[in-house]
Short mmCIF file of C-alpha atoms in Angstrom, two decimals:
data_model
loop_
_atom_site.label_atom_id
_atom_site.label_comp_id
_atom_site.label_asym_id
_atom_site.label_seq_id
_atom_site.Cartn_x
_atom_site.Cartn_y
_atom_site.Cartn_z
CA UNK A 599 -10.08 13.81 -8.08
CA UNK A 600 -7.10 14.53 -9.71
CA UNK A 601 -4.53 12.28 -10.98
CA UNK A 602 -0.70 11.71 -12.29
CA UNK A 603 -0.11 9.00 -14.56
CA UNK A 604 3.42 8.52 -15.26
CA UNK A 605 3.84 6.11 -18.29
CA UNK A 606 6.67 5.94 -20.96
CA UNK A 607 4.14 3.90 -23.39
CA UNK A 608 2.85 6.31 -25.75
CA UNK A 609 -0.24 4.23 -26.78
CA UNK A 610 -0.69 3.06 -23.34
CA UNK A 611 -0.53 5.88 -21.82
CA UNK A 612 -2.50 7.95 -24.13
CA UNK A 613 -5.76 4.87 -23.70
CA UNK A 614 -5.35 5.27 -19.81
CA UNK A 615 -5.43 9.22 -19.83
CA UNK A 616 -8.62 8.92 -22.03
CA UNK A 617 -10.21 6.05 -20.00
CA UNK A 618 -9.46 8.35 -16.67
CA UNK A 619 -10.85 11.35 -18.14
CA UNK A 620 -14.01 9.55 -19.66
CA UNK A 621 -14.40 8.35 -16.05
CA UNK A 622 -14.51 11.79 -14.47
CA UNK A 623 -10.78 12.17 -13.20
CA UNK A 624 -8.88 15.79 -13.78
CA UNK A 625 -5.44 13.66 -15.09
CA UNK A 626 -1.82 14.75 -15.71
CA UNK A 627 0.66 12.18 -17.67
CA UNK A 628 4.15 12.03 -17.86
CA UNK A 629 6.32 10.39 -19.94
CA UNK A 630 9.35 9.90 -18.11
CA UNK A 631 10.40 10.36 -14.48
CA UNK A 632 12.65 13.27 -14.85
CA UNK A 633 9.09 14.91 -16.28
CA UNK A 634 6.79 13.30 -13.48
CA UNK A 635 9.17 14.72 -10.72
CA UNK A 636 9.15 17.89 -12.37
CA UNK A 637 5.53 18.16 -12.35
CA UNK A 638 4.93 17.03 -8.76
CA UNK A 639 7.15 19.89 -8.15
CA UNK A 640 5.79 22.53 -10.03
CA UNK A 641 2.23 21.45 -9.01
CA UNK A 642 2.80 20.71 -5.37
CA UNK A 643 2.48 16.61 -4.70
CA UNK A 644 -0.22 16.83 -2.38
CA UNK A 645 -2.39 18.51 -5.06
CA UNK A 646 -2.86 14.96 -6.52
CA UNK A 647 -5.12 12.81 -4.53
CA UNK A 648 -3.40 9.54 -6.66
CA UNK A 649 -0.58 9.07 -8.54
CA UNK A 650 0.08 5.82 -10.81
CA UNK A 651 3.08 5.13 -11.61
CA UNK A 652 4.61 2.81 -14.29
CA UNK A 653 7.43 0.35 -12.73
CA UNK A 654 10.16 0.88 -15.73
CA UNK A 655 9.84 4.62 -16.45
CA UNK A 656 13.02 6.22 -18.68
CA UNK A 657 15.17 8.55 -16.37
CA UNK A 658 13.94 8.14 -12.74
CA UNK A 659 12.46 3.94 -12.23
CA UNK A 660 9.05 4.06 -11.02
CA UNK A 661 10.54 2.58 -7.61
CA UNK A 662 12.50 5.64 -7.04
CA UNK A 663 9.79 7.89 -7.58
CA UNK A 664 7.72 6.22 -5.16
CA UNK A 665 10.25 6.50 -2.28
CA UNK A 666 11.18 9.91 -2.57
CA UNK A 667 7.38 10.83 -2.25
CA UNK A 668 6.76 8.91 0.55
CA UNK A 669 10.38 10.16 1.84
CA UNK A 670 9.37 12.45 5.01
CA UNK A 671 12.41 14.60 4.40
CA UNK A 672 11.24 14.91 0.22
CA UNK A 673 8.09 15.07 -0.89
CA UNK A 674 6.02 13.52 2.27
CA UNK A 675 3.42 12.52 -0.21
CA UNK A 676 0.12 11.21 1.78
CA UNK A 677 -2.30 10.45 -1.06
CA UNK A 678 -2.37 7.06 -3.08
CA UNK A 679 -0.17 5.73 -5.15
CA UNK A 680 -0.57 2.58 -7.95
CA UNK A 681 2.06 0.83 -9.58
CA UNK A 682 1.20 -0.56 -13.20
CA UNK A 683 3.84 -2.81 -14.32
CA UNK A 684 3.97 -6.50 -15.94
CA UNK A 685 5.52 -7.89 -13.42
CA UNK A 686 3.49 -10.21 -11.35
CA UNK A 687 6.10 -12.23 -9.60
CA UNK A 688 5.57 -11.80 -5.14
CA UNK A 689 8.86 -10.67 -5.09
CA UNK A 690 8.10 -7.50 -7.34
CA UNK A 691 4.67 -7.07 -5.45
CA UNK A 692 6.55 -6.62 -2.20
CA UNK A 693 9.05 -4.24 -3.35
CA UNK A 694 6.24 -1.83 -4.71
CA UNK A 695 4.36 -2.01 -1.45
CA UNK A 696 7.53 -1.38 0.93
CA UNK A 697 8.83 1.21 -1.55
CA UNK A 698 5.47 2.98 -0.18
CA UNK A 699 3.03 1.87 -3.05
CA UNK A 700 -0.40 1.34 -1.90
CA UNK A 701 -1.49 -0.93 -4.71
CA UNK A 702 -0.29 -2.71 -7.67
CA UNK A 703 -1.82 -3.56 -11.11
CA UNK A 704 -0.24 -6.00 -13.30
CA UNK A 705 -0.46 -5.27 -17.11
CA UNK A 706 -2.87 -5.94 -18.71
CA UNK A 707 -5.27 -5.08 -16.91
CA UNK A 708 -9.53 -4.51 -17.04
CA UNK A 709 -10.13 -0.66 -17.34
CA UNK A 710 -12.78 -1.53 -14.61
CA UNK A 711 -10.29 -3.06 -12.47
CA UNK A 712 -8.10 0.58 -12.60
CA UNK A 713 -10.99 2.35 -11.74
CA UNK A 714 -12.43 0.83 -9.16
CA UNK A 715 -8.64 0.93 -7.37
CA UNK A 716 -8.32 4.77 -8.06
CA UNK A 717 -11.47 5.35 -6.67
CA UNK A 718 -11.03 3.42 -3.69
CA UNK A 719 -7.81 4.85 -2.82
CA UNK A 720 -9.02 8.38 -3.28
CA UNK A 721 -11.89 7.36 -0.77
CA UNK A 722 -9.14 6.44 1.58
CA UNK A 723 -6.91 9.55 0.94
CA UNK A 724 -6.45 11.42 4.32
CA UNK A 725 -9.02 9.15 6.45
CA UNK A 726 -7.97 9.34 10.02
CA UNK A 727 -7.03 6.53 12.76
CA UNK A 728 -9.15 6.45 15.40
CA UNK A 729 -7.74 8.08 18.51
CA UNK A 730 -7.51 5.30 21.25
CA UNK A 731 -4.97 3.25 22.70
CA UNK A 732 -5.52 -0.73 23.70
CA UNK A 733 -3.37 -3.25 25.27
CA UNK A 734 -3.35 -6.61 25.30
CA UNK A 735 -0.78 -9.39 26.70
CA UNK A 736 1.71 -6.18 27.20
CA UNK A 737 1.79 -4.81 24.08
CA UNK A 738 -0.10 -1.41 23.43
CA UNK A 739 -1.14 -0.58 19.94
CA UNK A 740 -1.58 3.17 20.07
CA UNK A 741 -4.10 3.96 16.85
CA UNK A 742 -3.25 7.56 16.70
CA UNK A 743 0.37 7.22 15.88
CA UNK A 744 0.03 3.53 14.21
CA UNK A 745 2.71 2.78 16.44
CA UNK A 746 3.44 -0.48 18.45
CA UNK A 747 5.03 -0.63 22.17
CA UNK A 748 6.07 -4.13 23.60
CA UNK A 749 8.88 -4.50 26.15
CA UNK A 750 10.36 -1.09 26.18
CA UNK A 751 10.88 -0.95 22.60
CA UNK A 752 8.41 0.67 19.70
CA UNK A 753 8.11 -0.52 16.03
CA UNK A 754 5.99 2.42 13.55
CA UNK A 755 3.63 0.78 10.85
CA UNK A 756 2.83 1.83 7.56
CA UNK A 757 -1.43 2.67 7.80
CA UNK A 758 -2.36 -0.71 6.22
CA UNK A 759 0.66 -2.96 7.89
CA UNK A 760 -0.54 -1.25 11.17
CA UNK A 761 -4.63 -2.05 10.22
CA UNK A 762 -4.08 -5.61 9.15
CA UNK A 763 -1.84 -6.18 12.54
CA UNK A 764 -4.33 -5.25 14.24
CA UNK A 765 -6.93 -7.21 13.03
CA UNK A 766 -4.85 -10.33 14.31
CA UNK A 767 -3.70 -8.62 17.44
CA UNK A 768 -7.00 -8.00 19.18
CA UNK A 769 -7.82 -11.64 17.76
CA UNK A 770 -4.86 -13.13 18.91
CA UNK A 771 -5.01 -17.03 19.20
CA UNK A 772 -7.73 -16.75 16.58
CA UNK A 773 -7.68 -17.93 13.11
CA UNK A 774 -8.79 -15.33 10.90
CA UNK A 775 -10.14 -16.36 7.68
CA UNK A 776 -8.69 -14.72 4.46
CA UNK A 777 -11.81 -13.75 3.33
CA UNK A 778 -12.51 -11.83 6.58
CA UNK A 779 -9.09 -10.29 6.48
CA UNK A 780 -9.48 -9.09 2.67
CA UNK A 781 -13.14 -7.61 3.88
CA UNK A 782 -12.17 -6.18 7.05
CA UNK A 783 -8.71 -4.38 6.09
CA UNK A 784 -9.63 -3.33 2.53
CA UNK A 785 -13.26 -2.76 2.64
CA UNK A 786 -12.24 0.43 0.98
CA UNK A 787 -10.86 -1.82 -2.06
CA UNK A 788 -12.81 -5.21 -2.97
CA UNK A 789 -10.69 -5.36 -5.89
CA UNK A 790 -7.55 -6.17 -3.96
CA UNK A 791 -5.89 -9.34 -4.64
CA UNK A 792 -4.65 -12.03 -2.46
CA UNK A 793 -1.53 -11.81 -3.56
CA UNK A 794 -1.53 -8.56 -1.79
CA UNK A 795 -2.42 -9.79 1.17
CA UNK A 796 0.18 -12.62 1.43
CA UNK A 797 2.96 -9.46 0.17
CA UNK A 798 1.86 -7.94 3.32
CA UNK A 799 1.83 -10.48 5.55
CA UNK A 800 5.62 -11.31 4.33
CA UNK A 801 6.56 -7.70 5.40
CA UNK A 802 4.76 -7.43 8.35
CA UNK A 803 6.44 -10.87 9.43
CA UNK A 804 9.89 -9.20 8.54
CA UNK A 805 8.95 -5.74 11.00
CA UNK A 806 7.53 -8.07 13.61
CA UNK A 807 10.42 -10.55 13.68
CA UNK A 808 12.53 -8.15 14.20
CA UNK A 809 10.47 -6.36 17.24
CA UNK A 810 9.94 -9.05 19.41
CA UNK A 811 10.60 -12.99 18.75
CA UNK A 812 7.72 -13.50 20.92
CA UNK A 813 4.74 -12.08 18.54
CA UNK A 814 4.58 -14.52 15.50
CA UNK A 815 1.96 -14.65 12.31
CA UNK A 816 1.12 -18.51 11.64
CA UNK A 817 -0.48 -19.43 8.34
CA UNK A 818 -2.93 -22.02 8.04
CA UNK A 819 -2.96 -23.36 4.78
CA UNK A 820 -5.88 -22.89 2.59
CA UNK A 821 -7.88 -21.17 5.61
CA UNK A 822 -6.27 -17.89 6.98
CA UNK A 823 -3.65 -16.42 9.47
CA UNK A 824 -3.40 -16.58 13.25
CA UNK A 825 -1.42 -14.39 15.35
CA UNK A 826 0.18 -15.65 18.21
CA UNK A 827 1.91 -13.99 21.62
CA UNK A 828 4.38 -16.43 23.64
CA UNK A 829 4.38 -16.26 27.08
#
C-alpha cells in the first residue's frame, strides 16, 4: 500500500515513516499542509490507498485537509484516512469523523495499534455495497447508493453511518449488544474503540433526527443500542 503521513513533528514523524516502512508500506510525509496538499496534487489523491493526517498541522489544520479530500467537487478522495492527534475528548472524535475521517488515534499511541488500523482500512479501501434494496415499516434502505427513503424524503449516509444504521434497522425493536455492533460493523478493524462507536452513534442520531422524528436510537446503559420506528 502506499501511504501519506502528514506530521509537523520532526521526531515524530520521522519514527512513524520508519515504523511504516519497516512494516512494508511505500510512505510519503509531509511536514505541513500547504506541502501535503501539494503532494496529493502532484501525485494524484487516489494514488494513496491511506492518508494520516496530524490534527494541528502548520499552514492548512489537519481538519481542513480532510474535508477538501472528501469534498466531491475537490479532491473526491475514496481511500482511508487517520487522524493522529492528542486530543481524546468525544467532542474532537466527532469532528474528525464528520470532517470525513475514517479513524482516529490519540497520541501516544502502540506502533501495533497504527498498524493494525492502516491495514484494516486499506482492506476496506474501495469494497463495494451490496446491490439490493429492503424495506421495512416504510422505510427502504437502498445498499447501492447508501441512501435512506422514508415518507417522501431521502437522507445519504456516509459508508459506515449507513452500515451501522443498518445493523439496527433490520433489527429494529432489538437491543443490539455493543460488542455485536463493534464485531459486526468493523470486523474489518478490531482495534476500533468504543469511543468510536458512541461518536457515531451521536452523528447518526443528529442525521436521523433530522429525517424523520419517528426513527429514534435508544441507548441502554451498560448493554447496547436499540433502534426504534413509531407508528
Amino acid at each position: 500500500m502506499k501511504l501519506l503521513l502528514a506530521e509537523d513533528d520532526i521526531k515524530l514523524g520521522a519514527l512513524v515513516k520508519s515504523l511504516l516502512e519497516l512494516s512494508g508500506f511505500e510512505t510519503e510525509w509531509a511536514k505541513d499542509g500547504k506541502e501535503t496538499l501539494d503532494r496529493i496534487e502532484e501525485a494524484v489523491a487516489s494514488s494513496y490507498d491511506v492518508i494520516i493526517l496530524d490534527w494541528m498541522l502548520p499552514e492548512i489544520s489537519g481538519i481542513e485537509i480532510c474535508r477538501l479530500l472528501r469534498n466531491p467537487h475537490k479532491y473526491n478522495y475514496q481511500g482511508g484516512i487517520i487522524f493522529l492527534t492528542a486530543r481524546d475528548g468525544t467532542d474532537n472524535c466527532v469532528t474528525g469523523l464528520e470532517s470525513g475521517a475514517d479513524d482516529y488515534v490519540v497520541k501516544p499511541f502502540e506502533n501495533k495499534e497504527l498498524i493494525a488500523r492502516v491495514n484494516a482500512l486499506g482492506r476496506r479501501k474501495g469494497r463495494p455495497f451490496v446491490d439490493n434494496v429492503y424495506t421495512k415499516c416504510g422505510m427502504e434502505i437502498n445498499n447501492g447508493t447508501g441512501t435512506l427513503t422514508f415518507e417522501g424524503k431521502e437522507l445519504k449516509l456516509s459508508r459506515r453511518e449507513f452500515e451501522l444504521f443498518r445493523l439496527l434497522f433490520v433489527n429494529s425493536g432489538q437491543i443490539i449488544l455493543r460488542e455485536t455492533i463493534l464485531d459486526k460493523v468493523w470486523a474489518d478493524n478490531p482495534e476500533i474503540s468504543p469511543a468510536s462507536l458512541d461518536a457515531y452513534i451521536y452523528i447518526l442520531r443528529r442525521k436521523i433526527r433530522k429525517f424523520s422524528s419517528r426513527v429514534k436510537i435508544l441507548l441502554v446503559k451498560g448493554i447496547g443500542y436499540v433502534l426504534e420506528i413509531e407508528p
